Amino acid sequence: SSSIVPLPAILRKFFYHFPLHTYPPIPPPQPYGAQATSPTLWISPPRQHFATDPSANVLSADVECLKWQAYLALRGVSEVALRWDVNPAGAPGARLPALQVPGISRSVLAAREIPTWVDAKLGRDDDGNEFEGYLDAKARDESRAWVALLEGAVHAALILHNGQPPSESAWTALLWSPIQSAPSSLAALLTPPPPPLSGLTSLLPPYGERISPSNIQLQYQTAIVSLSDRLGTDKWFLGSSGPTALDALIFAYLHTLLNAPGPLRIEVNKRANLVAWELRVRGIVQPAFHIASRS
Amino acid sequence: MTEVTLYVWPSPFLEPHSLAALLLLQLSIPGHFSIEETANPDTSPSGQLPYLRHGAVTVASFAAIAKYISRSKIAGHVDVDAHLDATQRAQCTAWSALVEAQLGDLVAYTFYAIADNYTNFTVPTLSAHMSIPQRYFVPGRLRELHRPRLEAVGLWDVSSFGGDGEGGDGDDEKGVRGVGVGGIAGGGVSGKGGGAKRKKNEGNMKMAFVREKVLETARRPLSLLSALLADRPFIFHDRATTLDILLAAHILLLTSPTLSSLSSQTNPQNLTLPCTPIHALISDSFPTLEAHARRVYDTCFPHGYAAAGLTKGKDEGRVGWNYDGEEGLSGDQDPSPPMA
């Protein structure tokens, strides 16, 4: 009717048989946790997430995710929701964990942005402290060495025991390891790098990786003994007055090791101070998290 | 008395654990061991050098060797870590992990990632000790072994910025052609015309960026270790420990890679490392580390390596027992037969 050119009557009569209905707008589905007022941490699933009472275990089975959970809890952040139904490809950098912050923007932060967010939330800047929460510069520097130890020898032992059964025999290893076109994560972790299974000087093309489980086990045992000796009876590692980033990392590894296959768990269980320390810190970390609800 | 024989890479060692094992044994059991230089790590139970034979026992890896020697009852044995308390031993373990990881990356970067060094030093050095045909493919295999880790830590950037666009990822077993982290090797860009000039400017910028990235990566662990050492002669007390030995081995390879004074033979090829950016960094900014390395070496060989009386032992063939670090012996057979 508002058209400049009037519609012919015959067409109007024809269109009468095809009325136009306008339906009300359909609102888009609510984003998961859109109404949440607490931050949501996307993590890898906990070890027993199929248990009858899934809320009982909110600690991720992945060391990296657990490290950041511990960091948040030890920095004093509480009431953090958890999700583990997110594909890592959907997180920033295609890696978990990621932190979805509440608010209008509902932005998702990568792991490296979490400390900055925590500083802003708590209104203080622990990492800006000259010693990063450690006792002094010497302790701060020593923390770097402990990080190297954990992310080296201990992590290698975790990867080894979570993968194929270790074997000292080259022939047995040949049965277990398929032809690997891409280097394994151990190749990028061990120094010096493992030689090929077929031999470095062999005329055969390089095949597989020759990992020495006994060497990895030896370094792992030494690392655990050293951790225990260094902790002693201190409340926090390196004698700090409060929890630090190193404590978060150590908790992540200890908790994972205590839920790992036999040889790894047994070695930690021999050290009563480490077991007691992990139990105490778990009591701080676990209550800070709850499973996000779909509302 | 059964002799201890240490099997290491030929000098210059190119691999810090071989040098560290040599220094450790010289401090722990001086005069009670011999060395055998071999370019065939497949004879080792772990496929890596160094390894040690003591009678029927074979021990592979530096950590296992250190543990075995510390518990051994060889005549004249000195435990280099005996004066450390439990906390210091724990600190020693942690710092050793940092040295092996981060300084080990710098050593591997120096010998394998920098194209000029790999072509003009590493390959000729290794090839001189290998027979045909191993000399044509083993250096390349070693380079590829180090590549995943160096890529993971950002110390591998084999990018082509040659003037004619050639170069690429040189996998030529006879030597990489002027690429790699050539920003520091000084791989020049040649060409004609304005396009070549633009490429040259881009290449120079990339060289400078890569150089700064590498130096920044090197500066971090060196700063930590320099602060740890401070102005003391050794890290703990007044004697060298396993940590001092490990640190010195890495610094020596970064600052004095030819180690002509350590070699029992002259360096017939008169090889030198063409590109030593990390050596320059250590000398300029961390001289205490260089002095510490030299001090440890002088402690081990006060009259020089040749005068130490280390003789090359003979390969006695296969042995039947491997030491796995536990009390007693594992009883596992050495799985790898000796290579011819």
CSV table of C-alpha atoms in Angstrom, one decimal, chain B:
chain,number,residue,atom,x,y,z
B,1,MET,CA,92.1,-54.5,39.6
B,2,THR,CA,89.5,-54.1,36.9
B,3,GLU,CA,90.1,-50.9,35.0
B,4,VAL,CA,87.4,-48.3,34.5
B,5,THR,CA,87.1,-47.3,30.8
B,6,LEU,CA,85.1,-44.2,29.9
B,7,TYR,CA,83.8,-44.1,26.3
B,8,VAL,CA,83.4,-40.5,25.0
B,9,TRP,CA,83.0,-38.7,21.8
B,10,PRO,CA,86.4,-37.8,20.2
B,11,SER,CA,87.8,-34.5,21.2
B,12,PRO,CA,86.7,-31.8,20.6
B,13,PHE,CA,83.8,-33.5,22.3
B,14,LEU,CA,80.9,-31.5,20.8
B,15,GLU,CA,78.7,-33.0,23.5
B,16,PRO,CA,79.0,-31.6,27.1
B,17,HIS,CA,78.2,-34.9,28.9
B,18,SER,CA,81.3,-36.6,27.5
B,19,LEU,CA,83.5,-33.7,28.7
B,20,ALA,CA,81.7,-33.6,32.0
B,21,ALA,CA,82.1,-37.4,32.6
B,22,LEU,CA,85.8,-37.0,31.8
B,23,LEU,CA,86.2,-34.1,34.3
B,24,LEU,CA,84.2,-36.1,36.9
B,25,LEU,CA,86.3,-39.2,36.7
B,26,GLN,CA,89.5,-37.1,36.8
B,27,LEU,CA,88.4,-35.6,40.1
B,28,SER,CA,86.9,-38.7,41.5
B,29,ILE,CA,89.2,-41.5,40.5
B,30,PRO,CA,92.4,-39.9,39.1
B,31,GLY,CA,94.8,-42.4,37.7
B,32,HIS,CA,92.3,-45.2,37.9
B,33,PHE,CA,90.6,-45.0,34.6
B,34,SER,CA,91.3,-44.8,30.9
B,35,ILE,CA,89.3,-43.2,28.1
B,36,GLU,CA,88.3,-44.6,24.7
B,37,GLU,CA,87.3,-42.1,22.1
B,38,THR,CA,84.6,-43.5,19.9
B,39,ALA,CA,82.4,-42.0,17.2
B,40,ASN,CA,80.0,-44.9,17.5
B,41,PRO,CA,77.4,-44.4,20.2
B,42,ASP,CA,75.5,-47.5,19.1
B,43,THR,CA,78.0,-49.5,21.3
B,44,SER,CA,76.5,-47.9,24.3
B,45,PRO,CA,73.6,-49.6,26.1
B,46,SER,CA,71.5,-46.4,25.7
B,47,GLY,CA,72.8,-45.6,22.3
B,48,GLN,CA,74.3,-42.4,23.6
B,49,LEU,CA,77.7,-41.3,24.8
B,50,PRO,CA,79.3,-41.2,27.3
B,51,TYR,CA,79.2,-44.7,28.9
B,52,LEU,CA,81.5,-46.4,31.3
B,53,ARG,CA,82.7,-50.0,31.6
B,54,HIS,CA,84.0,-51.4,34.9
B,55,GLY,CA,84.6,-55.0,34.6
B,56,ALA,CA,81.2,-56.7,33.9
B,57,VAL,CA,79.2,-53.5,34.6
B,58,THR,CA,78.3,-51.0,31.9
B,59,VAL,CA,76.8,-47.7,32.9
B,60,ALA,CA,75.4,-45.2,30.4
B,61,SER,CA,74.4,-41.5,30.8
B,62,PHE,CA,76.2,-38.9,32.9
B,63,ALA,CA,73.7,-39.2,35.7
B,64,ALA,CA,74.1,-42.9,36.0
B,65,ILE,CA,77.9,-42.6,35.8
B,66,ALA,CA,78.0,-40.0,38.5
B,67,LYS,CA,75.8,-42.1,40.8
B,68,TYR,CA,77.9,-45.3,40.1
B,69,ILE,CA,81.2,-43.5,40.7
B,70,SER,CA,79.9,-41.9,43.9
B,71,ARG,CA,79.0,-45.4,45.3
B,72,SER,CA,82.0,-47.2,43.9
B,73,LYS,CA,84.7,-48.6,46.1
B,74,ILE,CA,87.5,-48.0,43.6
B,75,ALA,CA,90.8,-47.3,45.2
B,76,GLY,CA,91.5,-43.6,45.7
B,77,HIS,CA,87.9,-42.7,45.1
B,78,VAL,CA,86.9,-39.2,46.1
B,79,ASP,CA,83.2,-38.3,46.3
B,80,VAL,CA,83.1,-34.8,44.9
B,81,ASP,CA,79.7,-34.1,46.6
B,82,ALA,CA,80.6,-35.5,50.0
B,83,HIS,CA,80.8,-32.1,51.7
B,84,LEU,CA,77.3,-31.1,50.7
B,85,ASP,CA,74.4,-31.4,53.0
B,86,ALA,CA,71.0,-32.6,52.0
B,87,THR,CA,69.6,-29.2,51.0
B,88,GLN,CA,72.7,-28.4,48.9
B,89,ARG,CA,72.5,-31.7,47.2
B,90,ALA,CA,68.9,-31.0,46.3
B,91,GLN,CA,69.9,-27.6,45.0
B,92,CYS,CA,72.7,-29.2,43.1
B,93,THR,CA,70.2,-31.5,41.4
B,94,ALA,CA,67.9,-28.7,40.4
B,95,TRP,CA,70.6,-26.4,39.1
B,96,SER,CA,72.1,-29.3,37.2
B,97,ALA,CA,68.7,-29.8,35.4
B,98,LEU,CA,68.8,-26.1,34.4
B,99,VAL,CA,72.3,-26.3,33.2
B,100,GLU,CA,71.7,-29.5,31.2
B,101,ALA,CA,68.5,-28.2,29.7
B,102,GLN,CA,69.2,-24.6,28.9
B,103,LEU,CA,73.0,-24.5,28.4
B,104,GLY,CA,72.7,-27.8,26.6
B,105,ASP,CA,70.4,-26.1,24.1
B,106,LEU,CA,73.0,-23.4,23.6
B,107,VAL,CA,75.7,-25.9,22.9
B,108,ALA,CA,73.5,-27.8,20.4
B,109,TYR,CA,72.6,-24.5,18.8
B,110,THR,CA,76.2,-23.6,18.4
B,111,PHE,CA,77.3,-26.8,16.8
B,112,TYR,CA,74.2,-27.8,14.8
B,113,ALA,CA,71.9,-24.9,14.2
B,114,ILE,CA,74.4,-22.3,13.0
B,115,ALA,CA,75.0,-23.3,9.4
B,116,ASP,CA,78.5,-22.1,9.1
B,117,ASN,CA,79.6,-23.8,12.3
B,118,TYR,CA,77.9,-27.0,11.2
B,119,THR,CA,79.4,-27.0,7.8
B,120,ASN,CA,82.9,-25.9,8.6
B,121,PHE,CA,83.4,-27.4,12.0
B,122,THR,CA,81.0,-30.0,13.2
B,123,VAL,CA,80.8,-32.1,10.0
B,124,PRO,CA,84.6,-32.1,9.4
B,125,THR,CA,85.2,-32.9,13.1
B,126,LEU,CA,82.8,-35.8,13.2
B,127,SER,CA,83.8,-37.1,9.7
B,128,ALA,CA,87.4,-37.3,10.7
B,129,HIS,CA,86.6,-40.0,13.2
B,130,MET,CA,84.2,-42.0,11.1
B,131,SER,CA,84.7,-44.4,8.4
B,132,ILE,CA,83.0,-44.5,5.0
B,133,PRO,CA,80.0,-44.4,4.6
B,134,GLN,CA,79.1,-43.2,8.2
B,135,ARG,CA,80.9,-39.9,7.7
B,136,TYR,CA,78.4,-39.0,5.0
B,137,PHE,CA,75.2,-39.4,6.9
B,138,VAL,CA,75.8,-39.6,10.7
B,139,PRO,CA,76.5,-35.8,11.1
B,140,GLY,CA,73.2,-35.1,9.4
B,141,ARG,CA,71.4,-37.6,11.6
B,142,LEU,CA,72.8,-36.0,14.7
B,143,ARG,CA,71.7,-32.6,13.4
B,144,GLU,CA,68.2,-33.9,12.9
B,145,LEU,CA,68.1,-35.4,16.4
B,146,HIS,CA,68.7,-32.0,17.9
B,147,ARG,CA,66.2,-30.2,15.7
B,148,PRO,CA,62.9,-31.0,17.5
B,149,ARG,CA,64.2,-29.7,20.8
B,150,LEU,CA,65.9,-26.6,19.3
B,151,GLU,CA,62.7,-25.8,17.4
B,152,ALA,CA,60.7,-26.2,20.6
B,153,VAL,CA,62.8,-23.6,22.4
B,154,GLY,CA,63.1,-21.3,19.5
B,155,LEU,CA,66.7,-21.8,18.7
B,156,TRP,CA,66.2,-23.3,15.2
B,157,ASP,CA,65.5,-21.0,12.4
B,158,VAL,CA,66.8,-22.5,9.2
B,159,SER,CA,65.3,-19.9,7.0
B,160,SER,CA,66.5,-19.1,3.5
B,161,PHE,CA,67.5,-15.6,2.9
B,162,GLY,CA,70.2,-16.1,0.3
B,163,GLY,CA,70.3,-13.6,-2.5
B,164,ASP,CA,69.1,-15.9,-5.2
B,165,GLY,CA,66.4,-17.4,-3.0
B,166,GLU,CA,68.2,-20.7,-2.8
B,167,GLY,CA,69.4,-22.4,0.3
B,168,GLY,CA,66.3,-23.5,2.2
B,169,ASP,CA,66.5,-26.1,4.9
B,170,GLY,CA,69.9,-27.6,4.0
B,171,ASP,CA,69.9,-31.3,4.5
B,172,ASP,CA,72.8,-31.9,2.3
B,173,GLU,CA,74.8,-34.4,4.2
B,174,LYS,CA,78.0,-32.9,2.9
B,175,GLY,CA,77.2,-29.6,4.5
B,176,VAL,CA,74.5,-27.0,4.8
B,177,ARG,CA,74.9,-24.3,2.2
B,178,GLY,CA,75.1,-21.1,4.1
B,179,VAL,CA,71.6,-21.0,5.7
B,180,GLY,CA,70.4,-21.7,9.2
B,181,VAL,CA,70.5,-19.0,11.7
B,182,GLY,CA,72.7,-17.2,9.2
B,183,GLY,CA,71.9,-13.9,10.8
B,184,ILE,CA,74.7,-14.5,13.1
B,185,ALA,CA,76.8,-16.5,10.6
B,186,GLY,CA,76.7,-13.5,8.5
B,187,GLY,CA,75.2,-15.2,5.5
B,188,GLY,CA,75.3,-12.4,3.0
B,189,VAL,CA,72.7,-11.7,0.4
B,190,SER,CA,74.0,-11.0,-3.0
B,191,GLY,CA,72.0,-9.9,-6.0
B,192,LYS,CA,71.4,-7.2,-8.5
B,193,GLY,CA,68.9,-4.4,-8.8
B,194,GLY,CA,66.5,-2.8,-6.4
B,195,GLY,CA,64.8,-6.0,-5.5
B,196,ALA,CA,68.1,-7.4,-4.3
B,197,LYS,CA,68.7,-4.4,-2.2
B,198,ARG,CA,65.3,-4.7,-0.6
B,199,LYS,CA,66.0,-8.3,0.1
B,200,LYS,CA,69.3,-7.4,1.6
B,201,ASN,CA,67.7,-4.9,3.9
B,202,GLU,CA,65.1,-7.5,4.9
B,203,GLY,CA,67.8,-10.0,5.4
B,204,ASN,CA,69.8,-7.7,7.6
B,205,MET,CA,66.7,-6.9,9.7
B,206,LYS,CA,66.0,-10.5,10.1
B,207,MET,CA,69.6,-11.2,11.0
B,208,ALA,CA,69.5,-8.6,13.7
B,209,PHE,CA,66.2,-9.9,15.1
B,210,VAL,CA,67.3,-13.5,15.1
B,211,ARG,CA,70.6,-12.5,16.8
B,212,GLU,CA,68.9,-10.6,19.5
B,213,LYS,CA,66.4,-13.4,20.1
B,214,VAL,CA,69.2,-15.9,20.5
B,215,LEU,CA,71.3,-13.7,22.8
B,216,GLU,CA,68.2,-13.0,25.0
B,217,THR,CA,67.6,-16.7,25.2
B,218,ALA,CA,71.2,-17.2,26.2
B,219,ARG,CA,71.3,-14.3,28.6
B,220,ARG,CA,68.6,-15.8,30.9
B,221,PRO,CA,70.3,-18.9,32.2
B,222,LEU,CA,73.7,-17.3,32.1
B,223,SER,CA,72.4,-14.5,34.4
B,224,LEU,CA,71.0,-17.0,36.8
B,225,LEU,CA,74.2,-19.1,36.9
B,226,SER,CA,76.4,-16.0,37.2
B,227,ALA,CA,74.4,-14.8,40.2
B,228,LEU,CA,74.6,-18.3,41.7
B,229,LEU,CA,78.3,-18.4,41.4
B,230,ALA,CA,78.8,-14.8,42.4
B,231,ASP,CA,82.4,-14.1,43.2
B,232,ARG,CA,83.1,-17.5,44.7
B,233,PRO,CA,85.7,-19.9,43.2
B,234,PHE,CA,83.1,-22.7,43.2
B,235,ILE,CA,79.4,-22.8,43.7
B,236,PHE,CA,79.4,-24.6,47.0
B,237,HIS,CA,82.2,-24.1,49.4
B,238,ASP,CA,85.7,-24.2,48.1
B,239,ARG,CA,85.7,-27.4,46.1
B,240,ALA,CA,84.3,-28.4,42.8
B,241,THR,CA,81.1,-30.5,42.9
B,242,THR,CA,79.2,-32.3,40.2
B,243,LEU,CA,77.3,-29.1,39.4
B,244,ASP,CA,80.6,-27.2,39.0
B,245,ILE,CA,81.8,-29.9,36.6
B,246,LEU,CA,78.6,-29.9,34.6
B,247,LEU,CA,78.5,-26.1,34.3
B,248,ALA,CA,82.2,-26.0,33.4
B,249,ALA,CA,81.8,-28.6,30.7
B,250,HIS,CA,79.0,-26.6,29.0
B,251,ILE,CA,80.9,-23.3,29.3
B,252,LEU,CA,84.1,-24.8,28.0
B,253,LEU,CA,82.3,-26.0,24.9
B,254,LEU,CA,80.7,-22.6,24.4
B,255,THR,CA,84.0,-20.7,24.9
B,256,SER,CA,86.8,-23.0,24.0
B,257,PRO,CA,85.2,-25.6,21.7
B,258,THR,CA,88.3,-26.8,20.0
B,259,LEU,CA,89.8,-27.7,23.4
B,260,SER,CA,93.1,-28.3,21.8
B,261,SER,CA,94.7,-28.4,25.2
B,262,LEU,CA,92.3,-31.2,26.1
B,263,SER,CA,93.1,-33.3,23.1
B,264,SER,CA,95.8,-35.8,23.3
B,265,GLN,CA,96.5,-35.2,19.6
B,266,THR,CA,96.9,-32.2,17.6
B,267,ASN,CA,94.1,-30.8,15.6
B,268,PRO,CA,95.3,-31.7,12.1
B,269,GLN,CA,92.5,-29.9,10.4
B,270,ASN,CA,93.1,-26.8,12.4
B,271,LEU,CA,89.4,-26.3,12.7
B,272,THR,CA,87.9,-23.3,14.5
B,273,LEU,CA,84.3,-22.3,15.0
B,274,PRO,CA,83.5,-19.6,12.5
B,275,CYS,CA,80.6,-18.1,14.5
B,276,THR,CA,80.6,-17.8,18.3
B,277,PRO,CA,78.0,-15.3,19.4
B,278,ILE,CA,77.5,-16.9,22.8
B,279,HIS,CA,81.2,-17.0,23.4
B,280,ALA,CA,81.3,-13.2,22.9
B,281,LEU,CA,78.3,-12.8,25.3
B,282,ILE,CA,79.9,-14.9,28.0
B,283,SER,CA,83.3,-13.1,27.7
B,284,ASP,CA,81.7,-9.7,27.7
B,285,SER,CA,78.9,-10.1,30.2
B,286,PHE,CA,79.6,-13.2,32.3
B,287,PRO,CA,83.4,-13.4,32.7
B,288,THR,CA,83.1,-15.2,36.0
B,289,LEU,CA,81.5,-18.2,34.3
B,290,GLU,CA,84.4,-18.4,31.9
B,291,ALA,CA,86.9,-18.1,34.7
B,292,HIS,CA,85.0,-20.7,36.7
B,293,ALA,CA,85.1,-23.2,33.8
B,294,ARG,CA,88.8,-22.7,33.4
B,295,ARG,CA,89.3,-23.1,37.1
B,296,VAL,CA,87.5,-26.4,37.1
B,297,TYR,CA,89.5,-27.6,34.2
B,298,ASP,CA,92.8,-26.6,35.8
B,299,THR,CA,91.7,-28.4,39.0
B,300,CYS,CA,91.2,-31.6,37.0
B,301,PHE,CA,94.3,-31.2,34.8
B,302,PRO,CA,96.7,-28.9,36.7
B,303,HIS,CA,99.5,-29.8,34.3
B,304,GLY,CA,97.4,-30.1,31.2
B,305,TYR,CA,95.5,-33.0,29.7
B,306,ALA,CA,98.4,-34.7,28.0
B,307,ALA,CA,100.3,-34.9,31.3
B,308,ALA,CA,97.4,-36.5,33.1
B,309,GLY,CA,98.5,-39.9,31.9
B,310,LEU,CA,95.1,-40.9,30.6
B,311,THR,CA,95.7,-43.8,28.2
B,312,LYS,CA,93.3,-45.2,25.6
B,313,GLY,CA,92.0,-48.5,26.7
B,314,LYS,CA,91.1,-51.4,24.4
B,315,ASP,CA,87.6,-52.3,23.7
B,316,GLU,CA,87.1,-55.6,25.5
B,317,GLY,CA,84.0,-56.6,23.7
B,318,ARG,CA,80.5,-57.1,25.0
B,319,VAL,CA,79.7,-57.0,28.7
B,320,GLY,CA,76.7,-58.6,30.2
B,321,TRP,CA,75.5,-56.3,32.9
B,322,ASN,CA,73.9,-52.9,32.9
B,323,TYR,CA,73.8,-50.6,35.9
B,324,ASP,CA,70.4,-49.0,36.3
B,325,GLY,CA,71.1,-46.9,39.3
B,326,GLU,CA,69.6,-49.2,41.8
B,327,GLU,CA,71.5,-51.0,44.5
B,328,GLY,CA,73.1,-54.0,43.0
B,329,LEU,CA,72.9,-54.8,39.4
B,330,SER,CA,70.0,-55.3,37.1
B,331,GLY,CA,71.3,-58.2,35.3
B,332,ASP,CA,70.0,-57.1,32.0
B,333,GLN,CA,72.0,-58.1,29.0
B,334,ASP,CA,73.6,-55.4,26.9
B,335,PRO,CA,71.2,-55.4,24.0
B,336,SER,CA,73.4,-53.9,21.4
B,337,PRO,CA,76.3,-55.8,20.0
B,338,PRO,CA,79.5,-53.8,19.4
B,339,MET,CA,79.6,-52.2,16.0
B,340,ALA,CA,82.5,-53.1,13.8
